[in-house]
Amino acid sequence: ISIVGGAFSVLEENINTLAAKADYNLQRGYPVVMDDYFSVSSRSIAYYKHVWEEVGGYPEWLTLAADDTIFWRLVKKMGFKYAFVEKPYVYWGRHKTHIAFAREAFRYGLGDGESQINYRNFWSNLIETGIRYLLFISIIGLVLVLLFGGSNFEVPRIIWFVPLIFLPGLRSYFYAWRNWRSLRSDKYNLGVFLNSLLQLEMSRFMYLRGYIRGLLDGDEVKKEGRKRLWKVLG
């Protein structure tokens, strides 16, 4: 074993602000799921020095985020033998405001975009968000037609079904509601659920914004860094 990847979690008793509760709901209480999709973080990892040297260290050409994600992908790609520790020894302190969570999402998006990783996640988020806003627009349009169409204006039946086309855009809302149902209590009340939706929109928008900015960054150092990275990752 050359590397040990550790689980991490949060202390629920430290989740006290409305934004932190909303995030706790969105993250399903931070369960420990160490499957093939788990990415070991700098929060909880140990490795021999030769691993660091062979991988080439962390990608310092990035602005800030995604360095540990890339390090772990390179570790797996280069075939180092690793083991997981499923008991959390590291507890992650979370933010206290919606703005702080949104800024964090922007940093994650920026790092992902600069390195061009997690592109499927980017497109999935972008498409779902676009469909959700089309749903909102179609509902608002239908309401405006009903309010200002006049008494003699007959609404075609097909228009009533247009919003149904965009219902898949509410997927993340459904997941947030499902998580909240299992957490629902005096601490995790209806206000927490509604703030979860607000936080979801803010963080989603900021992640997409960060990803696009990182993707369009023309800095030569970052270009060369991406080129070296994907030469290894394929």
PDB file of C-alpha atoms in Angstrom:
ATOM      1  CA  ILE A   1       0.000   0.000   0.000  1.00  0.00           C
ATOM      2  CA  SER A   2       1.454   3.329  -1.099  1.00  0.00           C
ATOM      3  CA  ILE A   3      -1.525   5.567  -0.390  1.00  0.00           C
ATOM      4  CA  VAL A   4      -4.329   5.678   2.149  1.00  0.00           C
ATOM      5  CA  GLY A   5      -7.446   7.680   1.389  1.00  0.00           C
ATOM      6  CA  GLY A   6      -9.572   8.653   4.342  1.00  0.00           C
ATOM      7  CA  ALA A   7     -13.234   9.441   4.680  1.00  0.00           C
ATOM      8  CA  PHE A   8     -14.380  12.819   5.981  1.00  0.00           C
ATOM      9  CA  SER A   9     -17.647  14.131   7.318  1.00  0.00           C
ATOM     10  CA  VAL A  10     -19.164  16.977   9.321  1.00  0.00           C
ATOM     11  CA  LEU A  11     -20.284  17.243  12.925  1.00  0.00           C
ATOM     12  CA  GLU A  12     -24.046  17.671  12.806  1.00  0.00           C
ATOM     13  CA  GLU A  13     -24.122  19.456  16.161  1.00  0.00           C
ATOM     14  CA  ASN A  14     -22.003  22.227  14.576  1.00  0.00           C
ATOM     15  CA  ILE A  15     -24.575  22.802  11.817  1.00  0.00           C
ATOM     16  CA  ASN A  16     -26.440  25.779  13.242  1.00  0.00           C
ATOM     17  CA  THR A  17     -26.873  28.535  10.640  1.00  0.00           C
ATOM     18  CA  LEU A  18     -29.639  28.472   8.040  1.00  0.00           C
ATOM     19  CA  ALA A  19     -27.154  28.201   5.174  1.00  0.00           C
ATOM     20  CA  ALA A  20     -25.240  25.371   6.852  1.00  0.00           C
ATOM     21  CA  LYS A  21     -28.491  23.481   7.467  1.00  0.00           C
ATOM     22  CA  ALA A  22     -29.474  23.991   3.830  1.00  0.00           C
ATOM     23  CA  ASP A  23     -26.138  22.603   2.675  1.00  0.00           C
ATOM     24  CA  TYR A  24     -26.426  19.669   5.080  1.00  0.00           C
ATOM     25  CA  ASN A  25     -29.774  18.868   3.490  1.00  0.00           C
ATOM     26  CA  LEU A  26     -28.448  19.179  -0.071  1.00  0.00           C
ATOM     27  CA  GLN A  27     -25.515  16.892   0.777  1.00  0.00           C
ATOM     28  CA  ARG A  28     -27.743  14.238   2.406  1.00  0.00           C
ATOM     29  CA  GLY A  29     -25.922  14.743   5.709  1.00  0.00           C
ATOM     30  CA  TYR A  30     -22.513  14.011   4.168  1.00  0.00           C
ATOM     31  CA  PRO A  31     -22.709  10.206   4.146  1.00  0.00           C
ATOM     32  CA  VAL A  32     -19.503   8.200   3.781  1.00  0.00           C
ATOM     33  CA  VAL A  33     -19.742   6.438   0.399  1.00  0.00           C
ATOM     34  CA  MET A  34     -16.324   5.200  -0.661  1.00  0.00           C
ATOM     35  CA  ASP A  35     -17.084   3.636  -4.027  1.00  0.00           C
ATOM     36  CA  ASP A  36     -15.308   3.890  -7.383  1.00  0.00           C
ATOM     37  CA  TYR A  37     -16.556   7.457  -7.774  1.00  0.00           C
ATOM     38  CA  PHE A  38     -15.122   8.630  -4.447  1.00  0.00           C
ATOM     39  CA  SER A  39     -12.369  11.204  -4.885  1.00  0.00           C
ATOM     40  CA  VAL A  40      -9.875  11.324  -2.030  1.00  0.00           C
ATOM     41  CA  SER A  41      -9.394  14.875  -0.811  1.00  0.00           C
ATOM     42  CA  SER A  42      -6.483  16.719   0.720  1.00  0.00           C
ATOM     43  CA  ARG A  43      -8.564  16.794   3.881  1.00  0.00           C
ATOM     44  CA  SER A  44      -7.733  13.159   4.565  1.00  0.00           C
ATOM     45  CA  ILE A  45      -4.928  11.440   2.668  1.00  0.00           C
ATOM     46  CA  ALA A  46      -1.516   9.897   3.380  1.00  0.00           C
ATOM     47  CA  TYR A  47       1.123   8.714   0.908  1.00  0.00           C
ATOM     48  CA  TYR A  48       4.824   7.992   0.611  1.00  0.00           C
ATOM     49  CA  LYS A  49       7.088  10.689  -0.724  1.00  0.00           C
ATOM     50  CA  HIS A  50       7.970   8.663  -3.831  1.00  0.00           C
ATOM     51  CA  VAL A  51       4.283   8.749  -4.853  1.00  0.00           C
ATOM     52  CA  TRP A  52       4.291  12.525  -4.721  1.00  0.00           C
ATOM     53  CA  GLU A  53       7.493  12.655  -6.758  1.00  0.00           C
ATOM     54  CA  GLU A  54       6.338  10.194  -9.426  1.00  0.00           C
ATOM     55  CA  VAL A  55       2.973  11.879  -9.833  1.00  0.00           C
ATOM     56  CA  GLY A  56       4.684  15.253 -10.041  1.00  0.00           C
ATOM     57  CA  GLY A  57       3.109  16.805  -6.978  1.00  0.00           C
ATOM     58  CA  TYR A  58      -0.020  18.902  -7.034  1.00  0.00           C
ATOM     59  CA  PRO A  59      -0.777  20.880 -10.229  1.00  0.00           C
ATOM     60  CA  GLU A  60       0.374  24.319  -9.114  1.00  0.00           C
ATOM     61  CA  TRP A  61      -0.660  25.853 -12.436  1.00  0.00           C
ATOM     62  CA  LEU A  62      -4.259  25.894 -11.196  1.00  0.00           C
ATOM     63  CA  THR A  63      -5.599  29.032  -9.548  1.00  0.00           C
ATOM     64  CA  LEU A  64      -6.798  27.224  -6.411  1.00  0.00           C
ATOM     65  CA  ALA A  65      -9.247  24.308  -6.536  1.00  0.00           C
ATOM     66  CA  ALA A  66      -9.279  20.841  -8.175  1.00  0.00           C
ATOM     67  CA  ASP A  67      -5.623  20.153  -7.392  1.00  0.00           C
ATOM     68  CA  ASP A  68      -6.376  17.269  -5.027  1.00  0.00           C
ATOM     69  CA  THR A  69      -8.960  15.819  -7.438  1.00  0.00           C
ATOM     70  CA  ILE A  70      -6.364  15.747 -10.208  1.00  0.00           C
ATOM     71  CA  PHE A  71      -3.735  14.294  -7.870  1.00  0.00           C
ATOM     72  CA  TRP A  72      -6.062  11.400  -7.008  1.00  0.00           C
ATOM     73  CA  ARG A  73      -6.933  10.763 -10.658  1.00  0.00           C
ATOM     74  CA  LEU A  74      -3.251  10.583 -11.518  1.00  0.00           C
ATOM     75  CA  VAL A  75      -2.647   8.218  -8.589  1.00  0.00           C
ATOM     76  CA  LYS A  76      -5.291   5.835  -9.925  1.00  0.00           C
ATOM     77  CA  LYS A  77      -4.204   6.209 -13.546  1.00  0.00           C
ATOM     78  CA  MET A  78      -0.560   5.435 -12.696  1.00  0.00           C
ATOM     79  CA  GLY A  79      -1.559   2.265 -10.876  1.00  0.00           C
ATOM     80  CA  PHE A  80      -0.426   2.938  -7.325  1.00  0.00           C
ATOM     81  CA  LYS A  81      -1.851   0.520  -4.796  1.00  0.00           C
ATOM     82  CA  TYR A  82      -4.144   2.259  -2.326  1.00  0.00           C
ATOM     83  CA  ALA A  83      -6.564   1.517   0.492  1.00  0.00           C
ATOM     84  CA  PHE A  84      -9.544   3.340   1.970  1.00  0.00           C
ATOM     85  CA  VAL A  85     -10.313   4.094   5.605  1.00  0.00           C
ATOM     86  CA  GLU A  86     -14.066   4.402   5.931  1.00  0.00           C
ATOM     87  CA  LYS A  87     -14.131   5.740   9.481  1.00  0.00           C
ATOM     88  CA  PRO A  88     -13.981   9.554   9.381  1.00  0.00           C
ATOM     89  CA  TYR A  89     -11.077  10.992  11.338  1.00  0.00           C
ATOM     90  CA  VAL A  90     -11.432  14.378   9.666  1.00  0.00           C
ATOM     91  CA  TYR A  91     -14.429  16.645  10.218  1.00  0.00           C
ATOM     92  CA  TRP A  92     -15.047  19.455   7.801  1.00  0.00           C
ATOM     93  CA  GLY A  93     -16.053  22.880   9.083  1.00  0.00           C
ATOM     94  CA  ARG A  94     -18.761  24.330   6.825  1.00  0.00           C
ATOM     95  CA  HIS A  95     -19.671  27.867   5.891  1.00  0.00           C
ATOM     96  CA  LYS A  96     -22.229  29.997   7.657  1.00  0.00           C
ATOM     97  CA  THR A  97     -23.747  32.016   4.778  1.00  0.00           C
ATOM     98  CA  HIS A  98     -25.215  31.326   1.350  1.00  0.00           C
ATOM     99  CA  ILE A  99     -22.687  33.674  -0.242  1.00  0.00           C
ATOM    100  CA  ALA A 100     -19.781  31.710   1.225  1.00  0.00           C
ATOM    101  CA  PHE A 101     -21.148  28.451  -0.204  1.00  0.00           C
ATOM    102  CA  ALA A 102     -21.664  30.135  -3.579  1.00  0.00           C
ATOM    103  CA  ARG A 103     -18.069  31.376  -3.588  1.00  0.00           C
ATOM    104  CA  GLU A 104     -16.884  27.874  -2.790  1.00  0.00           C
ATOM    105  CA  ALA A 105     -18.892  26.534  -5.742  1.00  0.00           C
ATOM    106  CA  PHE A 106     -17.284  29.151  -7.982  1.00  0.00           C
ATOM    107  CA  ARG A 107     -13.799  28.056  -6.902  1.00  0.00           C
ATOM    108  CA  TYR A 108     -14.646  24.415  -7.585  1.00  0.00           C
ATOM    109  CA  GLY A 109     -16.021  25.323 -11.001  1.00  0.00           C
ATOM    110  CA  LEU A 110     -12.986  27.441 -11.810  1.00  0.00           C
ATOM    111  CA  GLY A 111     -10.588  24.609 -10.987  1.00  0.00           C
ATOM    112  CA  ASP A 112     -12.642  22.066 -12.931  1.00  0.00           C
ATOM    113  CA  GLY A 113     -12.806  24.377 -15.933  1.00  0.00           C
ATOM    114  CA  GLU A 114      -9.111  25.239 -15.890  1.00  0.00           C
ATOM    115  CA  SER A 115      -8.209  21.546 -15.879  1.00  0.00           C
ATOM    116  CA  GLN A 116     -11.184  20.510 -18.057  1.00  0.00           C
ATOM    117  CA  ILE A 117     -12.195  17.714 -15.708  1.00  0.00           C
ATOM    118  CA  ASN A 118     -15.744  16.832 -14.624  1.00  0.00           C
ATOM    119  CA  TYR A 119     -17.077  18.015 -17.984  1.00  0.00           C
ATOM    120  CA  ARG A 120     -19.993  15.566 -17.782  1.00  0.00           C
ATOM    121  CA  ASN A 121     -21.002  17.099 -14.469  1.00  0.00           C
ATOM    122  CA  PHE A 122     -20.759  20.565 -16.031  1.00  0.00           C
ATOM    123  CA  TRP A 123     -22.973  19.668 -18.998  1.00  0.00           C
ATOM    124  CA  SER A 124     -25.458  17.829 -16.795  1.00  0.00           C
ATOM    125  CA  ASN A 125     -25.793  20.835 -14.502  1.00  0.00           C
ATOM    126  CA  LEU A 126     -26.000  23.253 -17.418  1.00  0.00           C
ATOM    127  CA  ILE A 127     -28.706  21.285 -19.241  1.00  0.00           C
ATOM    128  CA  GLU A 128     -30.787  20.637 -16.124  1.00  0.00           C
ATOM    129  CA  THR A 129     -30.606  24.289 -15.067  1.00  0.00           C
ATOM    130  CA  GLY A 130     -31.541  25.458 -18.556  1.00  0.00           C
ATOM    131  CA  ILE A 131     -34.560  23.127 -18.647  1.00  0.00           C
ATOM    132  CA  ARG A 132     -35.635  24.303 -15.178  1.00  0.00           C
ATOM    133  CA  TYR A 133     -35.575  27.953 -16.243  1.00  0.00           C
ATOM    134  CA  LEU A 134     -37.543  27.091 -19.367  1.00  0.00           C
ATOM    135  CA  LEU A 135     -40.124  25.532 -17.043  1.00  0.00           C
ATOM    136  CA  PHE A 136     -40.328  28.735 -14.996  1.00  0.00           C
ATOM    137  CA  ILE A 137     -40.590  30.849 -18.159  1.00  0.00           C
ATOM    138  CA  SER A 138     -43.337  28.658 -19.605  1.00  0.00           C
ATOM    139  CA  ILE A 139     -45.369  28.867 -16.385  1.00  0.00           C
ATOM    140  CA  ILE A 140     -44.974  32.643 -16.212  1.00  0.00           C
ATOM    141  CA  GLY A 141     -45.945  32.911 -19.882  1.00  0.00           C
ATOM    142  CA  LEU A 142     -49.052  30.799 -19.315  1.00  0.00           C
ATOM    143  CA  VAL A 143     -50.088  32.934 -16.349  1.00  0.00           C
ATOM    144  CA  LEU A 144     -49.612  36.135 -18.382  1.00  0.00           C
ATOM    145  CA  VAL A 145     -51.717  34.719 -21.206  1.00  0.00           C
ATOM    146  CA  LEU A 146     -54.514  33.888 -18.747  1.00  0.00           C
ATOM    147  CA  LEU A 147     -54.348  37.298 -17.092  1.00  0.00           C
ATOM    148  CA  PHE A 148     -54.034  39.530 -20.140  1.00  0.00           C
ATOM    149  CA  GLY A 149     -55.379  37.402 -22.986  1.00  0.00           C
ATOM    150  CA  GLY A 150     -58.817  38.936 -22.678  1.00  0.00           C
ATOM    151  CA  SER A 151     -62.170  37.283 -22.070  1.00  0.00           C
ATOM    152  CA  ASN A 152     -62.563  36.311 -25.728  1.00  0.00           C
ATOM    153  CA  PHE A 153     -59.125  34.733 -26.007  1.00  0.00           C
ATOM    154  CA  GLU A 154     -59.207  30.941 -25.973  1.00  0.00           C
ATOM    155  CA  VAL A 155     -56.057  29.266 -24.755  1.00  0.00           C
ATOM    156  CA  PRO A 156     -55.107  26.327 -27.022  1.00  0.00           C
ATOM    157  CA  ARG A 157     -55.086  23.099 -25.054  1.00  0.00           C
ATOM    158  CA  ILE A 158     -51.540  22.285 -26.114  1.00  0.00           C
ATOM    159  CA  ILE A 159     -50.238  25.298 -24.162  1.00  0.00           C
ATOM    160  CA  TRP A 160     -51.413  23.765 -20.877  1.00  0.00           C
ATOM    161  CA  PHE A 161     -49.063  20.838 -21.446  1.00  0.00           C
ATOM    162  CA  VAL A 162     -45.961  22.843 -22.409  1.00  0.00           C
ATOM    163  CA  PRO A 163     -44.658  23.136 -18.800  1.00  0.00           C
ATOM    164  CA  LEU A 164     -44.810  19.333 -18.457  1.00  0.00           C
ATOM    165  CA  ILE A 165     -42.071  19.018 -21.088  1.00  0.00           C
ATOM    166  CA  PHE A 166     -39.640  20.813 -18.790  1.00  0.00           C
ATOM    167  CA  LEU A 167     -40.437  18.944 -15.556  1.00  0.00           C
ATOM    168  CA  PRO A 168     -37.066  17.061 -15.672  1.00  0.00           C
ATOM    169  CA  GLY A 169     -35.505  20.412 -14.779  1.00  0.00           C
ATOM    170  CA  LEU A 170     -36.851  19.933 -11.241  1.00  0.00           C
ATOM    171  CA  ARG A 171     -34.682  16.844 -10.632  1.00  0.00           C
ATOM    172  CA  SER A 172     -32.408  18.570  -8.116  1.00  0.00           C
ATOM    173  CA  TYR A 173     -35.422  20.078  -6.370  1.00  0.00           C
ATOM    174  CA  PHE A 174     -36.867  16.590  -5.999  1.00  0.00           C
ATOM    175  CA  TYR A 175     -33.633  15.289  -4.475  1.00  0.00           C
ATOM    176  CA  ALA A 176     -33.550  18.228  -2.050  1.00  0.00           C
ATOM    177  CA  TRP A 177     -37.160  17.526  -1.046  1.00  0.00           C
ATOM    178  CA  ARG A 178     -36.454  13.810  -0.606  1.00  0.00           C
ATOM    179  CA  ASN A 179     -33.449  14.551   1.612  1.00  0.00           C
ATOM    180  CA  TRP A 180     -35.473  17.043   3.645  1.00  0.00           C
ATOM    181  CA  ARG A 181     -38.243  14.512   4.264  1.00  0.00           C
ATOM    182  CA  SER A 182     -35.742  12.243   6.034  1.00  0.00           C
ATOM    183  CA  LEU A 183     -34.282  15.146   8.046  1.00  0.00           C
ATOM    184  CA  ARG A 184     -37.513  17.044   8.760  1.00  0.00           C
ATOM    185  CA  SER A 185     -37.640  18.251  12.360  1.00  0.00           C
ATOM    186  CA  ASP A 186     -37.756  21.460  14.376  1.00  0.00           C
ATOM    187  CA  LYS A 187     -34.141  22.056  13.381  1.00  0.00           C
ATOM    188  CA  TYR A 188     -34.665  21.183   9.728  1.00  0.00           C
ATOM    189  CA  ASN A 189     -37.988  22.901   9.172  1.00  0.00           C
ATOM    190  CA  LEU A 190     -39.711  24.116   6.011  1.00  0.00           C
ATOM    191  CA  GLY A 191     -37.543  27.235   5.987  1.00  0.00           C
ATOM    192  CA  VAL A 192     -34.453  25.043   5.711  1.00  0.00           C
ATOM    193  CA  PHE A 193     -35.929  23.266   2.690  1.00  0.00           C
ATOM    194  CA  LEU A 194     -36.783  26.548   0.953  1.00  0.00           C
ATOM    195  CA  ASN A 195     -33.296  27.862   1.661  1.00  0.00           C
ATOM    196  CA  SER A 196     -31.911  24.642   0.207  1.00  0.00           C
ATOM    197  CA  LEU A 197     -33.516  25.570  -3.108  1.00  0.00           C
ATOM    198  CA  LEU A 198     -32.094  29.092  -2.892  1.00  0.00           C
ATOM    199  CA  GLN A 199     -28.636  27.762  -2.100  1.00  0.00           C
ATOM    200  CA  LEU A 200     -28.873  25.200  -4.868  1.00  0.00           C
ATOM    201  CA  GLU A 201     -29.581  27.920  -7.431  1.00  0.00           C
ATOM    202  CA  MET A 202     -26.813  30.203  -6.162  1.00  0.00           C
ATOM    203  CA  SER A 203     -24.196  27.463  -6.012  1.00  0.00           C
ATOM    204  CA  ARG A 204     -25.217  25.962  -9.350  1.00  0.00           C
ATOM    205  CA  PHE A 205     -24.990  29.332 -11.094  1.00  0.00           C
ATOM    206  CA  MET A 206     -21.621  30.120  -9.538  1.00  0.00           C
ATOM    207  CA  TYR A 207     -20.193  26.681 -10.382  1.00  0.00           C
ATOM    208  CA  LEU A 208     -21.216  27.046 -14.019  1.00  0.00           C
ATOM    209  CA  ARG A 209     -19.847  30.568 -14.123  1.00  0.00           C
ATOM    210  CA  GLY A 210     -16.546  29.416 -12.632  1.00  0.00           C
ATOM    211  CA  TYR A 211     -16.277  26.465 -15.016  1.00  0.00           C
ATOM    212  CA  ILE A 212     -16.835  28.627 -18.091  1.00  0.00           C
ATOM    213  CA  ARG A 213     -14.325  31.197 -16.888  1.00  0.00           C
ATOM    214  CA  GLY A 214     -11.736  28.494 -16.260  1.00  0.00           C
ATOM    215  CA  LEU A 215     -12.451  26.831 -19.584  1.00  0.00           C
ATOM    216  CA  LEU A 216     -11.938  30.085 -21.470  1.00  0.00           C
ATOM    217  CA  ASP A 217      -8.771  31.049 -19.591  1.00  0.00           C
ATOM    218  CA  GLY A 218      -6.119  31.583 -22.242  1.00  0.00           C
ATOM    219  CA  ASP A 219      -3.162  31.694 -19.867  1.00  0.00           C
ATOM    220  CA  GLU A 220      -0.259  29.828 -21.494  1.00  0.00           C
ATOM    221  CA  VAL A 221       0.827  28.221 -18.226  1.00  0.00           C
ATOM    222  CA  LYS A 222      -2.647  26.724 -17.741  1.00  0.00           C
ATOM    223  CA  LYS A 223      -2.783  25.594 -21.370  1.00  0.00           C
ATOM    224  CA  GLU A 224       0.508  23.760 -20.976  1.00  0.00           C
ATOM    225  CA  GLY A 225      -0.625  22.309 -17.643  1.00  0.00           C
ATOM    226  CA  ARG A 226      -3.823  20.931 -19.207  1.00  0.00           C
ATOM    227  CA  LYS A 227      -1.835  19.502 -22.102  1.00  0.00           C
ATOM    228  CA  ARG A 228       0.522  17.620 -19.757  1.00  0.00           C
ATOM    229  CA  LEU A 229      -2.364  16.450 -17.594  1.00  0.00           C
ATOM    230  CA  TRP A 230      -4.446  14.965 -20.385  1.00  0.00           C
ATOM    231  CA  LYS A 231      -1.414  13.394 -21.979  1.00  0.00           C
ATOM    232  CA  VAL A 232      -1.328  11.196 -18.858  1.00  0.00           C
ATOM    233  CA  LEU A 233      -5.070  10.841 -18.308  1.00  0.00           C
ATOM    234  CA  GLY A 234      -5.804  10.242 -21.956  1.00  0.00           C
TER     235      GLY A 234
END
